[in-house]
Amino acid sequence: MSLVAVRRSLVVPQQARFSNLPGLVLWSEAKRIEGLAIGDAIGTWADLSGLGKDHTQTTAAAKPTLQVVNGRYVVRTEGTDDFLTRADDADFDFGTGDFTIIVVLSTSDTDAMVFQKGDTGGWAYYIGGATNQPQFGVGGANNISGTALNDGTATLMVGGRIGTGCEFWRNGISQGTFVAAGTVSSASASAIGANTAGGSNAAADYYAVGLLNVGPTLDVRNLIRAIVSRDYGIFVS
């Protein structure tokens, strides 16, 4: 084995930690939820970035539950009324700057909101369209994937903006690009598993969600890929 190969085998796993993601604004993982048993309701999905950007739910009937799928913990929203929310947070408004939105989930839903902040002026991942495609929207502009998301397998979605150019990747494969030159800002809450009003609920298993205030450069995507491939067994191109 060459010295280069040895160095890669030693260094890459050390770097592949969520805490090494640049510009970290939010990082929540189901496997790091503490103090709950399988099947318990989740009132708070803690943010691990150190910034305290937790998403919560106080209504008992609307709380997701902690479950295990193929040996991995997930936050499960049942598609009727479960969701988690965070009041309007200025750190989730990226203005005219670069940003990256990360979601690791599995779903068999066909028409639902996955992760959103604001219907107008904000950003969103949702499922819909003619063939139940994953969609990434920014400030009213959106890109629709050509591959259906609702196949029930664990999937990495990465979308974001560099300059005025937005791009969306599913498991490392680009789903397309669009231009969103305006200010990304909304006075709405953010929501996981529904829209910001608590509707369009998703039946989904969430492994992790994250936000970065830097764009999805190749280096950033490679680090995300290393984390997700190792921790969730998802093949990322």
CSV table of C-alpha atoms in Angstrom, one decimal:
chain,number,residue,atom,x,y,z
A,1,MET,CA,0.0,0.0,0.0
A,2,SER,CA,1.4,3.4,-0.9
A,3,LEU,CA,2.0,6.2,1.6
A,4,VAL,CA,-0.8,8.2,0.0
A,5,ALA,CA,-3.2,5.4,0.4
A,6,VAL,CA,-2.2,5.0,4.1
A,7,ARG,CA,-2.6,8.7,4.7
A,8,ARG,CA,-6.1,8.7,3.1
A,9,SER,CA,-7.2,5.7,5.2
A,10,LEU,CA,-6.1,7.4,8.4
A,11,VAL,CA,-7.1,11.0,7.7
A,12,VAL,CA,-10.4,10.9,5.9
A,13,PRO,CA,-12.3,9.1,8.8
A,14,GLN,CA,-11.0,11.7,11.2
A,15,GLN,CA,-12.3,14.5,9.1
A,16,ALA,CA,-15.7,12.9,8.4
A,17,ARG,CA,-17.4,14.4,11.4
A,18,PHE,CA,-20.3,16.8,11.4
A,19,SER,CA,-18.4,19.1,13.7
A,20,ASN,CA,-15.9,19.7,10.9
A,21,LEU,CA,-18.6,20.9,8.5
A,22,PRO,CA,-17.8,24.6,7.6
A,23,GLY,CA,-20.3,27.3,8.4
A,24,LEU,CA,-22.4,24.9,10.6
A,25,VAL,CA,-25.7,26.5,11.6
A,26,LEU,CA,-27.8,23.4,12.4
A,27,TRP,CA,-27.0,19.7,12.8
A,28,SER,CA,-29.5,17.3,14.3
A,29,GLU,CA,-29.2,13.5,14.1
A,30,ALA,CA,-31.6,10.8,15.3
A,31,LYS,CA,-28.9,8.6,16.5
A,32,ARG,CA,-27.7,11.2,19.0
A,33,ILE,CA,-31.1,11.7,20.7
A,34,GLU,CA,-30.7,10.9,24.4
A,35,GLY,CA,-33.0,9.8,27.2
A,36,LEU,CA,-35.7,8.2,25.0
A,37,ALA,CA,-36.7,4.6,24.3
A,38,ILE,CA,-37.8,3.3,21.0
A,39,GLY,CA,-41.4,4.4,20.3
A,40,ASP,CA,-41.2,7.4,22.6
A,41,ALA,CA,-42.5,10.8,21.5
A,42,ILE,CA,-40.0,13.4,20.6
A,43,GLY,CA,-40.6,16.9,22.0
A,44,THR,CA,-37.2,18.3,21.1
A,45,TRP,CA,-34.8,17.3,18.4
A,46,ALA,CA,-31.6,18.9,19.7
A,47,ASP,CA,-29.3,20.9,17.5
A,48,LEU,CA,-25.7,19.7,17.9
A,49,SER,CA,-24.0,22.7,16.3
A,50,GLY,CA,-23.5,24.4,19.6
A,51,LEU,CA,-25.8,27.2,18.6
A,52,GLY,CA,-29.0,25.8,20.3
A,53,LYS,CA,-31.2,25.7,17.1
A,54,ASP,CA,-33.5,23.0,18.4
A,55,HIS,CA,-36.7,22.1,16.7
A,56,THR,CA,-39.5,21.2,19.1
A,57,GLN,CA,-43.2,20.1,19.4
A,58,THR,CA,-45.3,20.7,22.4
A,59,THR,CA,-48.6,19.2,21.2
A,60,ALA,CA,-48.6,15.6,22.2
A,61,ALA,CA,-50.5,14.3,19.2
A,62,ALA,CA,-48.1,16.1,16.8
A,63,LYS,CA,-44.9,14.7,18.2
A,64,PRO,CA,-42.8,12.4,16.0
A,65,THR,CA,-41.5,9.2,17.5
A,66,LEU,CA,-38.0,7.6,17.9
A,67,GLN,CA,-37.8,4.5,15.8
A,68,VAL,CA,-35.1,2.1,14.5
A,69,VAL,CA,-34.9,1.1,10.8
A,70,ASN,CA,-32.3,-1.4,9.7
A,71,GLY,CA,-30.4,-0.9,12.9
A,72,ARG,CA,-30.3,2.9,12.7
A,73,TYR,CA,-32.3,5.4,14.7
A,74,VAL,CA,-34.8,7.7,12.9
A,75,VAL,CA,-37.2,10.5,13.8
A,76,ARG,CA,-40.5,9.3,12.3
A,77,THR,CA,-43.3,11.6,11.2
A,78,GLU,CA,-46.4,9.7,10.4
A,79,GLY,CA,-47.8,12.0,7.7
A,80,THR,CA,-51.0,13.1,9.5
A,81,ASP,CA,-50.0,15.8,12.0
A,82,ASP,CA,-46.5,15.1,13.2
A,83,PHE,CA,-43.8,17.8,12.8
A,84,LEU,CA,-41.2,19.7,14.6
A,85,THR,CA,-40.8,23.5,14.4
A,86,ARG,CA,-38.5,26.4,15.3
A,87,ALA,CA,-39.7,30.0,15.6
A,88,ASP,CA,-38.4,32.4,13.0
A,89,ASP,CA,-34.6,32.4,13.3
A,90,ALA,CA,-32.5,35.0,11.5
A,91,ASP,CA,-29.6,32.5,11.2
A,92,PHE,CA,-31.8,30.4,8.9
A,93,ASP,CA,-32.2,33.5,6.6
A,94,PHE,CA,-29.2,33.5,4.3
A,95,GLY,CA,-29.8,36.8,2.6
A,96,THR,CA,-27.8,37.1,-0.5
A,97,GLY,CA,-25.1,34.7,0.8
A,98,ASP,CA,-24.2,31.1,0.0
A,99,PHE,CA,-25.8,28.3,1.9
A,100,THR,CA,-26.2,24.5,2.0
A,101,ILE,CA,-29.2,22.4,3.2
A,102,ILE,CA,-28.8,18.8,4.1
A,103,VAL,CA,-31.5,16.1,4.7
A,104,VAL,CA,-31.0,12.4,5.1
A,105,LEU,CA,-34.3,10.5,5.1
A,106,SER,CA,-36.4,7.7,3.7
A,107,THR,CA,-40.0,8.1,2.6
A,108,SER,CA,-42.8,6.5,0.6
A,109,ASP,CA,-44.8,9.7,0.6
A,110,THR,CA,-46.0,11.2,-2.6
A,111,ASP,CA,-47.0,14.8,-1.8
A,112,ALA,CA,-45.5,16.4,1.3
A,113,MET,CA,-43.2,19.0,2.7
A,114,VAL,CA,-39.9,17.7,4.0
A,115,PHE,CA,-38.0,20.7,5.5
A,116,GLN,CA,-39.0,24.3,5.0
A,117,LYS,CA,-38.6,27.9,6.1
A,118,GLY,CA,-41.2,30.2,4.5
A,119,ASP,CA,-43.5,29.7,1.5
A,120,THR,CA,-42.2,32.9,-0.1
A,121,GLY,CA,-38.7,34.2,0.1
A,122,GLY,CA,-37.3,31.2,2.1
A,123,TRP,CA,-36.2,27.7,1.1
A,124,ALA,CA,-37.8,24.2,1.1
A,125,TYR,CA,-37.4,20.5,0.3
A,126,TYR,CA,-40.7,18.9,-0.7
A,127,ILE,CA,-42.1,15.9,-2.6
A,128,GLY,CA,-44.6,16.4,-5.5
A,129,GLY,CA,-44.9,16.9,-9.2
A,130,ALA,CA,-46.2,14.6,-11.7
A,131,THR,CA,-44.0,11.7,-10.6
A,132,ASN,CA,-43.5,12.4,-6.9
A,133,GLN,CA,-40.1,14.0,-7.4
A,134,PRO,CA,-38.0,15.6,-4.7
A,135,GLN,CA,-38.0,19.3,-5.2
A,136,PHE,CA,-35.6,22.0,-3.9
A,137,GLY,CA,-37.0,25.5,-3.8
A,138,VAL,CA,-35.3,28.9,-3.0
A,139,GLY,CA,-37.1,32.2,-2.9
A,140,GLY,CA,-39.9,31.0,-5.2
A,141,ALA,CA,-37.6,29.4,-7.8
A,142,ASN,CA,-37.3,25.6,-7.8
A,143,ASN,CA,-35.7,22.6,-9.4
A,144,ILE,CA,-37.6,19.4,-9.8
A,145,SER,CA,-35.7,16.1,-9.8
A,146,GLY,CA,-36.2,13.5,-12.5
A,147,THR,CA,-36.0,10.6,-10.1
A,148,ALA,CA,-38.8,9.8,-7.7
A,149,LEU,CA,-37.9,10.0,-4.0
A,150,ASN,CA,-40.8,7.9,-2.6
A,151,ASP,CA,-39.1,4.5,-2.8
A,152,GLY,CA,-38.6,4.1,0.9
A,153,THR,CA,-34.8,3.9,0.8
A,154,ALA,CA,-32.4,6.1,2.7
A,155,THR,CA,-31.5,9.1,0.6
A,156,LEU,CA,-29.1,12.1,1.0
A,157,MET,CA,-30.4,15.4,-0.4
A,158,VAL,CA,-28.0,18.3,-0.6
A,159,GLY,CA,-29.1,21.6,-2.1
A,160,GLY,CA,-27.7,25.1,-1.9
A,161,ARG,CA,-26.5,28.3,-3.6
A,162,ILE,CA,-23.1,29.6,-4.6
A,163,GLY,CA,-23.3,33.2,-5.8
A,164,THR,CA,-26.6,33.2,-7.7
A,165,GLY,CA,-26.4,29.6,-8.9
A,166,CYS,CA,-28.5,26.9,-7.1
A,167,GLU,CA,-28.0,23.2,-7.5
A,168,PHE,CA,-29.6,20.1,-6.0
A,169,TRP,CA,-28.0,16.6,-5.6
A,170,ARG,CA,-29.6,13.3,-4.7
A,171,ASN,CA,-27.0,10.8,-3.4
A,172,GLY,CA,-24.3,12.8,-5.0
A,173,ILE,CA,-25.9,13.0,-8.4
A,174,SER,CA,-26.9,16.5,-9.6
A,175,GLN,CA,-30.6,16.8,-10.3
A,176,GLY,CA,-30.2,20.2,-12.0
A,177,THR,CA,-29.5,23.9,-11.6
A,178,PHE,CA,-31.4,27.1,-11.4
A,179,VAL,CA,-30.7,30.8,-10.7
A,180,ALA,CA,-31.9,32.5,-7.5
A,181,ALA,CA,-30.3,35.9,-7.2
A,182,GLY,CA,-32.6,37.4,-4.7
A,183,THR,CA,-32.5,37.7,-0.9
A,184,VAL,CA,-33.3,34.4,0.9
A,185,SER,CA,-35.3,35.6,3.9
A,186,SER,CA,-38.7,34.7,5.5
A,187,ALA,CA,-40.4,35.8,8.7
A,188,SER,CA,-41.8,32.2,9.1
A,189,ALA,CA,-40.8,29.4,11.4
A,190,SER,CA,-38.9,26.5,10.1
A,191,ALA,CA,-40.5,23.1,10.1
A,192,ILE,CA,-39.4,19.4,9.7
A,193,GLY,CA,-42.0,17.0,8.5
A,194,ALA,CA,-44.6,19.7,7.4
A,195,ASN,CA,-44.8,23.2,6.1
A,196,THR,CA,-44.4,26.1,8.4
A,197,ALA,CA,-48.2,26.1,9.1
A,198,GLY,CA,-48.1,22.5,10.1
A,199,GLY,CA,-49.8,21.2,6.9
A,200,SER,CA,-48.6,19.0,4.0
A,201,ASN,CA,-47.3,16.6,6.5
A,202,ALA,CA,-44.7,14.0,5.5
A,203,ALA,CA,-44.7,10.3,6.3
A,204,ALA,CA,-40.9,10.0,6.6
A,205,ASP,CA,-38.0,8.7,8.6
A,206,TYR,CA,-35.4,11.4,9.2
A,207,TYR,CA,-31.8,10.4,10.0
A,208,ALA,CA,-30.3,13.9,10.0
A,209,VAL,CA,-30.9,17.5,9.0
A,210,GLY,CA,-28.3,20.3,8.6
A,211,LEU,CA,-27.8,23.8,7.5
A,212,LEU,CA,-24.5,25.5,6.6
A,213,ASN,CA,-23.9,29.2,5.8
A,214,VAL,CA,-21.5,28.3,3.1
A,215,GLY,CA,-22.2,27.0,-0.4
A,216,PRO,CA,-22.2,23.4,-1.5
A,217,THR,CA,-18.7,23.4,-3.0
A,218,LEU,CA,-17.1,20.1,-4.1
A,219,ASP,CA,-15.0,20.0,-0.8
A,220,VAL,CA,-18.2,20.6,1.3
A,221,ARG,CA,-20.1,17.9,-0.6
A,222,ASN,CA,-17.2,15.4,-0.3
A,223,LEU,CA,-17.2,15.9,3.4
A,224,ILE,CA,-21.0,15.4,3.6
A,225,ARG,CA,-20.6,12.4,1.5
A,226,ALA,CA,-18.0,10.9,3.7
A,227,ILE,CA,-20.1,11.4,6.9
A,228,VAL,CA,-23.3,10.0,5.3
A,229,SER,CA,-21.7,7.1,3.6
A,230,ARG,CA,-20.0,6.0,6.8
A,231,ASP,CA,-22.8,6.7,9.2
A,232,TYR,CA,-25.9,5.7,7.2
A,233,GLY,CA,-24.6,3.2,4.6
A,234,ILE,CA,-25.9,5.3,1.7
A,235,PHE,CA,-24.0,4.9,-1.5
A,236,VAL,CA,-23.2,8.4,-2.7
A,237,SER,CA,-21.7,8.9,-6.1
